[in-house]
Tab-separated table of N, CA and C in Angstrom:
chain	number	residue	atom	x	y	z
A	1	UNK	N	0.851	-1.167	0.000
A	1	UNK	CA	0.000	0.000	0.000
A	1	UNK	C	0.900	1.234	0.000
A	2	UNK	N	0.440	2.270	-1.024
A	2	UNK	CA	1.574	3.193	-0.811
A	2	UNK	C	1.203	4.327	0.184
A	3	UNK	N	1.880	5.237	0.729
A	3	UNK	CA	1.820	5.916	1.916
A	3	UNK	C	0.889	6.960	1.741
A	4	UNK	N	1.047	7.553	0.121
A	4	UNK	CA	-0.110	8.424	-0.167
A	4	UNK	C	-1.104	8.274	0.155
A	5	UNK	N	-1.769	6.702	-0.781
A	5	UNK	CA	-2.977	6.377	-0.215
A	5	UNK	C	-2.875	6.031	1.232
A	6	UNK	N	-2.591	6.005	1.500
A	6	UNK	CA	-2.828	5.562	2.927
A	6	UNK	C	-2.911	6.724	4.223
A	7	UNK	N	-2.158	8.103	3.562
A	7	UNK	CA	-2.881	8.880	4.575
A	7	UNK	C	-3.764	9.461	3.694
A	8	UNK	N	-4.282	8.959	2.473
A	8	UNK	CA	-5.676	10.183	2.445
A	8	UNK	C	-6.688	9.035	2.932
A	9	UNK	N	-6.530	8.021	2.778
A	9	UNK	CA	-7.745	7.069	3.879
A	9	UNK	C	-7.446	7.438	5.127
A	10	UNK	N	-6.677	7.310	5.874
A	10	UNK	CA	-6.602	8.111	7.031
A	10	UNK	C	-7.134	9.392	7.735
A	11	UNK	N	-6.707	10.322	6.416
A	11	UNK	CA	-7.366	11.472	6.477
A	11	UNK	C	-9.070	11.711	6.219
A	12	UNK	N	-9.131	10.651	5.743
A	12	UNK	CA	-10.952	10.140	5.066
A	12	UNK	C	-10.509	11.931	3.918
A	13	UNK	N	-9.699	11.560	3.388
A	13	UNK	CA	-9.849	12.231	1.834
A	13	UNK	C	-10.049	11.202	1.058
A	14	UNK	N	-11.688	10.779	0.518
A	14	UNK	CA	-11.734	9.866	-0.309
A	14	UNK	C	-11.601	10.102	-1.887
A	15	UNK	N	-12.026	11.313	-2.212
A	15	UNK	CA	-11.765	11.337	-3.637
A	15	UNK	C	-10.354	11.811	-4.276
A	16	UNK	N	-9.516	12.008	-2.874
A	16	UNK	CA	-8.013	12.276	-3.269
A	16	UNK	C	-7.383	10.595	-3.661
A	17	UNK	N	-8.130	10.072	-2.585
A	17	UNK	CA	-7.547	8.281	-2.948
A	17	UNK	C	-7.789	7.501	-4.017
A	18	UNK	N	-8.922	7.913	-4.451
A	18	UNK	CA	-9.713	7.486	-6.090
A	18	UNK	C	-8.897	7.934	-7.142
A	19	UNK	N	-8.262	9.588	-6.819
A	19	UNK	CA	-7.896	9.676	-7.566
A	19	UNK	C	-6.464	9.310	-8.100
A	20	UNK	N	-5.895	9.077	-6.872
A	20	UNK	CA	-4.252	8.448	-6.791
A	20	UNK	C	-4.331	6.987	-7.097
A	21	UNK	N	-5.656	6.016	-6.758
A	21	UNK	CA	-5.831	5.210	-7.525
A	21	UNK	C	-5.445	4.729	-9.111
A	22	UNK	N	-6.753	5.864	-9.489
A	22	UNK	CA	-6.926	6.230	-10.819
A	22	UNK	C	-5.693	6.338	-11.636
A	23	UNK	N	-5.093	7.297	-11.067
A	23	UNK	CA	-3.572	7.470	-11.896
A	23	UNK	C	-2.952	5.950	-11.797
A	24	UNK	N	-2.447	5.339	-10.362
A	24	UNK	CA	-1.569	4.078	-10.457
A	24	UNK	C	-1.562	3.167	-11.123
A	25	UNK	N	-3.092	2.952	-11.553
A	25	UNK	CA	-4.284	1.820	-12.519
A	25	UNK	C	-3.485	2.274	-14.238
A	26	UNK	N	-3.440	3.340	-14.346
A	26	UNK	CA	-3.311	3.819	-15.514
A	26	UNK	C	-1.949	3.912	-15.906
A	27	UNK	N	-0.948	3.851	-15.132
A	27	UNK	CA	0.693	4.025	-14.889
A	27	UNK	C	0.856	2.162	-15.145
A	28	UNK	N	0.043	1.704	-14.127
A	28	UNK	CA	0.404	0.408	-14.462
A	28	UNK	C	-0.396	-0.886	-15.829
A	29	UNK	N	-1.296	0.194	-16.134
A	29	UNK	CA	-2.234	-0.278	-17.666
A	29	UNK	C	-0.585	-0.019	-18.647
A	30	UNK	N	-0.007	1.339	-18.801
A	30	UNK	CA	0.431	1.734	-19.540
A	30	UNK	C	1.966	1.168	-19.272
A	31	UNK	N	1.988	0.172	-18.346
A	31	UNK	CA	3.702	-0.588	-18.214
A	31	UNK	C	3.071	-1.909	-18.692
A	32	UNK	N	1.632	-2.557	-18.666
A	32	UNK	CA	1.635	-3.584	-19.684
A	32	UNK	C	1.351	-4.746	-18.057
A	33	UNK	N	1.201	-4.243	-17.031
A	33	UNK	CA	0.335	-5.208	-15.962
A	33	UNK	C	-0.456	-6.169	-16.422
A	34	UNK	N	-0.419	-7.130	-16.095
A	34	UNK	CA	-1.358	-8.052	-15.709
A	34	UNK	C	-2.583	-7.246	-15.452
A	35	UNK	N	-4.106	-8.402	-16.252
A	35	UNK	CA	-5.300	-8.119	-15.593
A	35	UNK	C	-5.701	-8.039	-13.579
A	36	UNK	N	-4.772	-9.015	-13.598
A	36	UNK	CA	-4.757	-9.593	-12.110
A	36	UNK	C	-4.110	-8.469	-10.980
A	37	UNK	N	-3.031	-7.929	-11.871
A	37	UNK	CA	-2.124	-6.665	-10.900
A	37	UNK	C	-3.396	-5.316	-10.541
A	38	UNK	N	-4.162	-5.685	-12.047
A	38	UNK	CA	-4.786	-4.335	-11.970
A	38	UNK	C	-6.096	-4.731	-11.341
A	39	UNK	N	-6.378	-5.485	-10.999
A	39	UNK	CA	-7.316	-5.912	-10.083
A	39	UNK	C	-7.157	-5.558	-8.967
A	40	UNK	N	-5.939	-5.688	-8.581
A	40	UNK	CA	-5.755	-5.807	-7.270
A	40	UNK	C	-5.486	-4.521	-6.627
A	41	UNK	N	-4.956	-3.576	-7.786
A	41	UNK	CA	-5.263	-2.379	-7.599
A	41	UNK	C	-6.797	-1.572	-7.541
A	42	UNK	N	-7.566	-1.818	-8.535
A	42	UNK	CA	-8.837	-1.408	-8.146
A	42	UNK	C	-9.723	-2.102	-7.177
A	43	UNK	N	-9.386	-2.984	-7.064
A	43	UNK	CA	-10.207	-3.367	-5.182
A	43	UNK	C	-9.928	-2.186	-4.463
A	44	UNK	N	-8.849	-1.759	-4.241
A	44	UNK	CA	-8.436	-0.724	-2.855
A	44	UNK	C	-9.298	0.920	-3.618
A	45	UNK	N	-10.333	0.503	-4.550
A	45	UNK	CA	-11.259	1.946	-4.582
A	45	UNK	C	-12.281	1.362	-3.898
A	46	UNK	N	-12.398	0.213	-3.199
A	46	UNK	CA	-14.281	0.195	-2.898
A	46	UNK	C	-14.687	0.709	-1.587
A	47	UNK	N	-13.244	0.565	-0.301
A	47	UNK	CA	-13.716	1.331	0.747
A	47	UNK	C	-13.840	3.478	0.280
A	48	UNK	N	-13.121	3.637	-0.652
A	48	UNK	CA	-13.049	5.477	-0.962
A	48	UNK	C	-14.808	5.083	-1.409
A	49	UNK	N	-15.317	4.459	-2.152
A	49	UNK	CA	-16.414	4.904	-3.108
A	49	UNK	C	-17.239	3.927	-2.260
A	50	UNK	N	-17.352	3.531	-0.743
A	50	UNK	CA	-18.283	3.191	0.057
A	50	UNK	C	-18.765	4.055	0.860
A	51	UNK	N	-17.242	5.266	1.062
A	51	UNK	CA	-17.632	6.660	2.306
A	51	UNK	C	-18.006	7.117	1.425
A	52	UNK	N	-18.293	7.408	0.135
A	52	UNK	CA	-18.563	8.555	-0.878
A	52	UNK	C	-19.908	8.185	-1.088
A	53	UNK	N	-20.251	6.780	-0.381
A	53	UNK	CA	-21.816	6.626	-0.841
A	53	UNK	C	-22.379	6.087	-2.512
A	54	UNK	N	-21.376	6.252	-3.085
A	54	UNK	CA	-21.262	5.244	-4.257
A	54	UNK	C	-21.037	3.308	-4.300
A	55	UNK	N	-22.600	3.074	-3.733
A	55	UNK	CA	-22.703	1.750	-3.880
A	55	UNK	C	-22.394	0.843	-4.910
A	56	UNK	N	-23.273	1.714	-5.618
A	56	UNK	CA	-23.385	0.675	-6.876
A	56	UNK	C	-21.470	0.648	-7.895
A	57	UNK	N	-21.458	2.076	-7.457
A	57	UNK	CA	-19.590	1.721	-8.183
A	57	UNK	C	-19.085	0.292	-7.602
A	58	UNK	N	-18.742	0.609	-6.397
A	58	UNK	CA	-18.134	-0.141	-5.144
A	58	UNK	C	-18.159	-1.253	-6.059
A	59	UNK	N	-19.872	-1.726	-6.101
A	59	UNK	CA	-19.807	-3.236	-6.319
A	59	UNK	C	-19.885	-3.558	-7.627
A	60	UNK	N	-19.800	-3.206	-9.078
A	60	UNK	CA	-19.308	-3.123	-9.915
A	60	UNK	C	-17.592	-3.445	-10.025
A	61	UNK	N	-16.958	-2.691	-8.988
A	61	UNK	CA	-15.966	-2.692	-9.221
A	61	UNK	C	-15.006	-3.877	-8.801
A	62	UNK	N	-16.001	-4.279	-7.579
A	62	UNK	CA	-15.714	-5.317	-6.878
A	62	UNK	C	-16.235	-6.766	-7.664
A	63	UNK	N	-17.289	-6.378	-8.508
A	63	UNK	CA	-17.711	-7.857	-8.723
A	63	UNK	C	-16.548	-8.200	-10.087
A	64	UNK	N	-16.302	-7.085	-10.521
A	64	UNK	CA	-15.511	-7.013	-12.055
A	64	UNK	C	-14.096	-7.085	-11.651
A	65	UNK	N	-13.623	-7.695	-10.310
A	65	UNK	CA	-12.313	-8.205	-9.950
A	65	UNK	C	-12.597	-9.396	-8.823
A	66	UNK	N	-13.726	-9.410	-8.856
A	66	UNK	CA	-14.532	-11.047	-7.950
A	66	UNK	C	-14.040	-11.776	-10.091
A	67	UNK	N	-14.282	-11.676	-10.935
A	67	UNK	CA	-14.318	-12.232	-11.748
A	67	UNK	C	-12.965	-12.495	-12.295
A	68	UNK	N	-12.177	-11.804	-12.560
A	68	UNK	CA	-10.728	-11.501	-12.682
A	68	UNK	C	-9.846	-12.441	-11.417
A	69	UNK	N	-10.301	-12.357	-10.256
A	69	UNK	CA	-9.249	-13.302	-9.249
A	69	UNK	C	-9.926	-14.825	-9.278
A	70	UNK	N	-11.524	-14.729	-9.924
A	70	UNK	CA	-11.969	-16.347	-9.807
A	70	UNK	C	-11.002	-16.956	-11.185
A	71	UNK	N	-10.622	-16.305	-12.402
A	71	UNK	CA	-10.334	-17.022	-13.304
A	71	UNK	C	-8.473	-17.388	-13.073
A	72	UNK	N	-8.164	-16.809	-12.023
A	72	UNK	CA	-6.369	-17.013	-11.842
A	72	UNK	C	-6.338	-17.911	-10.798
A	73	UNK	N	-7.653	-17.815	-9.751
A	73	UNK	CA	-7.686	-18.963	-8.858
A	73	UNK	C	-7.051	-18.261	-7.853
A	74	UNK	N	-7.446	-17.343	-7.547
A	74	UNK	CA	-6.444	-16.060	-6.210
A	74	UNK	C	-7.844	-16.433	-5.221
A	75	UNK	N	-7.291	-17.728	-4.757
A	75	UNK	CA	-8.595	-17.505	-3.469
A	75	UNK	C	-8.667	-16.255	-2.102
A	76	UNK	N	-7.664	-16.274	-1.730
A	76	UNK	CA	-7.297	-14.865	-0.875
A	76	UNK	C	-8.021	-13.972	-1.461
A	77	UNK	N	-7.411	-13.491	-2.857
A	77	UNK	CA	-8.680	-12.233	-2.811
A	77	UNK	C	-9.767	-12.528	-3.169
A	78	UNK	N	-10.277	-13.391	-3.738
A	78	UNK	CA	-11.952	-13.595	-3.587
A	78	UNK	C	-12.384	-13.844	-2.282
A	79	UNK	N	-11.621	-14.364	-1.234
A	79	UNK	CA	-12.342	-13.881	-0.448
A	79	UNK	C	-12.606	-12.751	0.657
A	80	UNK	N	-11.656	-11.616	-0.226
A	80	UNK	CA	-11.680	-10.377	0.698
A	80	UNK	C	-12.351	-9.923	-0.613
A	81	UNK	N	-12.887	-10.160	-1.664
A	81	UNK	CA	-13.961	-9.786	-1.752
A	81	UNK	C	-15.471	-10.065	-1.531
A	82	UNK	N	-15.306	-10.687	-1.761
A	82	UNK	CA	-16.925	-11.555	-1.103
A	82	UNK	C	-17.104	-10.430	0.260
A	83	UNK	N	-15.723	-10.743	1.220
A	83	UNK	CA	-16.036	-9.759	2.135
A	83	UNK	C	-16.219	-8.602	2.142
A	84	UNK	N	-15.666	-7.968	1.192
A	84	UNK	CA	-16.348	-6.526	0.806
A	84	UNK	C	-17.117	-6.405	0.295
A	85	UNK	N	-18.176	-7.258	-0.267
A	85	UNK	CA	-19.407	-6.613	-1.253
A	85	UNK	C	-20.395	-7.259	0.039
A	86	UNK	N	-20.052	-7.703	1.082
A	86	UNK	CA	-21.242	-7.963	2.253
A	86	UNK	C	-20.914	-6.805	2.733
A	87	UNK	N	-19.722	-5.794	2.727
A	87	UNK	CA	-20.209	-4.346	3.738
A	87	UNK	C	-20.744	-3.762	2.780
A	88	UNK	N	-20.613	-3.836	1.704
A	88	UNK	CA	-21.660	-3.519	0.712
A	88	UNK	C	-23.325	-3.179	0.829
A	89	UNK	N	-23.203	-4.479	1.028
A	89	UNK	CA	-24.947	-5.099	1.502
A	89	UNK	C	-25.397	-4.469	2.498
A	90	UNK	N	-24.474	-5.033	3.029
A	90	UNK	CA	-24.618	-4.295	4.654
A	90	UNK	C	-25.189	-2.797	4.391
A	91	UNK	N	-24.319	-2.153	4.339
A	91	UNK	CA	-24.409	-0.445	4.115
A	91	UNK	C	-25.576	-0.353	3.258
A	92	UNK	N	-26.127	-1.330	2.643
A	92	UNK	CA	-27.685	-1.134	1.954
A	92	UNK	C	-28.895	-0.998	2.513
A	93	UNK	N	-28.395	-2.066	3.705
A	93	UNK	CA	-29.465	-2.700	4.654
A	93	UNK	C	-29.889	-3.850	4.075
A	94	UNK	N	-29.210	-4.565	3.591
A	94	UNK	CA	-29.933	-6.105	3.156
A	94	UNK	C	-28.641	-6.883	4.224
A	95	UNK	N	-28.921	-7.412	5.403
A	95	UNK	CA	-28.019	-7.927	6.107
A	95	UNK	C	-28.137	-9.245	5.998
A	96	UNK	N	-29.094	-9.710	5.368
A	96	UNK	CA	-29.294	-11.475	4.863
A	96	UNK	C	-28.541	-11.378	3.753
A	97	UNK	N	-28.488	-10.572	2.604
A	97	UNK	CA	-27.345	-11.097	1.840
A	97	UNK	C	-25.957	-10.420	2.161
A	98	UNK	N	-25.985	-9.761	3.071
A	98	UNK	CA	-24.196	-9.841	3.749
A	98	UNK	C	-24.097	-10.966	4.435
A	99	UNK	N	-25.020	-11.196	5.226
A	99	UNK	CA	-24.695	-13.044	5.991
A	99	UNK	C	-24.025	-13.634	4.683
A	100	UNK	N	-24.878	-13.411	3.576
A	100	UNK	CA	-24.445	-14.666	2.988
A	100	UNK	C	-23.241	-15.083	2.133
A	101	UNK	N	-22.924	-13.551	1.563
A	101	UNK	CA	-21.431	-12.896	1.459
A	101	UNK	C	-20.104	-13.968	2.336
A	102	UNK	N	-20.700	-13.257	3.201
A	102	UNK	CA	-19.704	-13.278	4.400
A	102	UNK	C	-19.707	-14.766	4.305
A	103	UNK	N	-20.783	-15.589	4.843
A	103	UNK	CA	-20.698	-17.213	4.766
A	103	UNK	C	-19.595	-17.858	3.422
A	104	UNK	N	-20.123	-17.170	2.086
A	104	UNK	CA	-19.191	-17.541	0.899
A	104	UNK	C	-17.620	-17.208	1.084
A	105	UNK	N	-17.403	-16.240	2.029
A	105	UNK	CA	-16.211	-15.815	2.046
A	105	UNK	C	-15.233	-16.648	3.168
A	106	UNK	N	-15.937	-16.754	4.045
A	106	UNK	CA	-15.854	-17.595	4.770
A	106	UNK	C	-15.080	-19.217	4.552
A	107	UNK	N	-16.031	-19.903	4.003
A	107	UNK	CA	-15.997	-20.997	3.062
A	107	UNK	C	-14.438	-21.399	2.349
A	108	UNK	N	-14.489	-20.021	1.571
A	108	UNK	CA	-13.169	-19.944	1.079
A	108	UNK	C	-11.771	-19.733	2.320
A	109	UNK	N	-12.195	-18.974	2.821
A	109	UNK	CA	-10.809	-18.637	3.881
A	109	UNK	C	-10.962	-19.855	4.734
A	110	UNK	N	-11.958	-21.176	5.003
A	110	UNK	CA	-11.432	-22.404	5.568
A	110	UNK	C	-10.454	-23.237	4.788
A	111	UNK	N	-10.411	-22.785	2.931
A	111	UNK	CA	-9.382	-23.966	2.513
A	111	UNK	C	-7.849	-23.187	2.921
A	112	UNK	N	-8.023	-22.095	3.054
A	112	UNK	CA	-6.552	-21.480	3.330
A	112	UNK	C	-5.700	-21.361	4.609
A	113	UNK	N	-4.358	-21.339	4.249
A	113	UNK	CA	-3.621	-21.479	5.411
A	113	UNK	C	-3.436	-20.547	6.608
A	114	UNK	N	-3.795	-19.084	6.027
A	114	UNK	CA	-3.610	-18.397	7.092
A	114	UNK	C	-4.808	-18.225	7.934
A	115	UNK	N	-4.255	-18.495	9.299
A	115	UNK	CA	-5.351	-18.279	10.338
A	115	UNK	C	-6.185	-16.509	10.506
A	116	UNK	N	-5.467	-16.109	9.871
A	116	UNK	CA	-5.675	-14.767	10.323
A	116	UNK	C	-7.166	-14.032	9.021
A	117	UNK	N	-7.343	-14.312	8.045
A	117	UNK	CA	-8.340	-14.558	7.680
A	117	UNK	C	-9.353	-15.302	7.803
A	118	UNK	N	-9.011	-16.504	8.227
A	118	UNK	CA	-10.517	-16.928	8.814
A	118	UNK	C	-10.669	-15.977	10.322
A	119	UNK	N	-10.089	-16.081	10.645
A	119	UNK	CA	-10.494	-15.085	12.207
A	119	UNK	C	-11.299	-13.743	11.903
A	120	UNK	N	-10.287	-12.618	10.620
A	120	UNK	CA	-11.532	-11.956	10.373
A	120	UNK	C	-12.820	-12.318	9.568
A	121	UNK	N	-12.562	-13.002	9.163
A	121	UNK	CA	-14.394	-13.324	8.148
A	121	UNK	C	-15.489	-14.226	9.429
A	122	UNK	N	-14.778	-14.773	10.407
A	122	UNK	CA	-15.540	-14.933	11.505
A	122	UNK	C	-16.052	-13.754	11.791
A	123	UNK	N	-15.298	-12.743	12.637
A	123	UNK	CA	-15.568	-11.895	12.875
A	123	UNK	C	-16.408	-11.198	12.316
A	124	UNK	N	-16.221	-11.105	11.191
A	124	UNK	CA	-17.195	-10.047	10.170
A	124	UNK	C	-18.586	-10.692	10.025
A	125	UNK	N	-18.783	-12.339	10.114
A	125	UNK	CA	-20.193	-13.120	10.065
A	125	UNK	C	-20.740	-12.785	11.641
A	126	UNK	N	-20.034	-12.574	12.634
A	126	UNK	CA	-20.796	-12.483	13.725
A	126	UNK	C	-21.080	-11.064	13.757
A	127	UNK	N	-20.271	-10.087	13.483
A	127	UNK	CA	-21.180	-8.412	13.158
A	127	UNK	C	-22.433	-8.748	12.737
A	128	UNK	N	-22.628	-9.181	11.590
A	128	UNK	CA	-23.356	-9.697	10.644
A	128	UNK	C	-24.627	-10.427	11.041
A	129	UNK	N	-24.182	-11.228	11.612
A	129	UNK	CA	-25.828	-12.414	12.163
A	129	UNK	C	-25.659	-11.814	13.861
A	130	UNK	N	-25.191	-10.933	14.504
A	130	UNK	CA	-25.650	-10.140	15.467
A	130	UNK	C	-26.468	-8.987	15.064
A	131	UNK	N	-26.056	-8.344	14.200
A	131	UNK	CA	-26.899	-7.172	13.582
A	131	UNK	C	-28.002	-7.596	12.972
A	132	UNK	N	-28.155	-8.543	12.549
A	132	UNK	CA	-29.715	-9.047	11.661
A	132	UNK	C	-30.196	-9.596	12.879
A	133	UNK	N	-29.651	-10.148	14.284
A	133	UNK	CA	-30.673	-10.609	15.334
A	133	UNK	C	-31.354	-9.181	15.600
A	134	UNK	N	-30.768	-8.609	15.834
A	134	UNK	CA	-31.625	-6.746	16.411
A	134	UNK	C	-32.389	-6.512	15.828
A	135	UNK	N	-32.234	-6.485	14.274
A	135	UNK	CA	-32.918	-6.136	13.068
A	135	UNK	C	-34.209	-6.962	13.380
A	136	UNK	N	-34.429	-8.013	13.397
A	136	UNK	CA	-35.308	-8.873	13.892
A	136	UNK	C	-36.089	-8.665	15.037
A	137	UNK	N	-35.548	-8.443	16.179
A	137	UNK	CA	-36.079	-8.227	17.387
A	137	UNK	C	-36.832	-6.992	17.581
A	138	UNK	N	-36.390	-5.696	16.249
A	138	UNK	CA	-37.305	-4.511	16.095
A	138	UNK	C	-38.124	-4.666	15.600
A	139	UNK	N	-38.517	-6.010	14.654
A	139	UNK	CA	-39.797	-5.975	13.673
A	139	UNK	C	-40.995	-6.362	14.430
């Protein structure tokens, strides 16, 4: 992650980060990257264009590199995406299909080795099916 972006997320300057994005995507289109490099670069726009309230980008952008890491077989990042298009959901208010996100993402981070992703996609399913119990208990 480079430091730029990283203090304008910090700073919650989101359209400074989109736009330092934008350029890196295009620096690295124009050195001849991999689909996969540049994937992995436009994932890191979906938290800027989630505070900006741009849903539907987010998950466009996310599903159009959910497709790109399913065909290289990058289970890691499919499943930090899966996990991002359930805060997606989430932030919609459909918390049954972030459960279910999250469950798919889940799934995936049990065939993998690092413990430290399944711990957060746990984590993120119990936000998840705690917040839809409330949701429930108000209706």
């Amino acid at each position: 992650m480079s430091i730029v972006r990283t203090a304008h997320l910090r700073l919650e300057h989101w359209q400074d980060c989109l736009d330092l994005l934008t350029e890196i995507e295009q620096v690295q289109q124009v050195c001849g990257e991999s689909k996969h490099v540049l994937a992995r670069t436009r994932f890191n726009r979906y938290p800027a264009l989630i505070e900006l309230g741009r849903l539907d980008e987010a998950q466009r952008v996310l599903e159009g590199c959910l497709q790109v890491f399913s065909n290289v077989n990058d289970l890691t990042a499919q499943a930090r995406i899966l996990s991002a298009l359930a805060t997606v959901w989430k932030k919609r208010g459909d918390v049954s299909r972030a459960i279910e996100l999250q469950r798919q993402s889940l799934a995936i981070c049990e065939r993998l080795p690092n413990p430290e992703e399944r711990a957060i996609s746990h984590g993120n399913l119990f936000i998840y099916l705690h917040t839809g119990q409330i949701e429930e208990q108000c209706h």
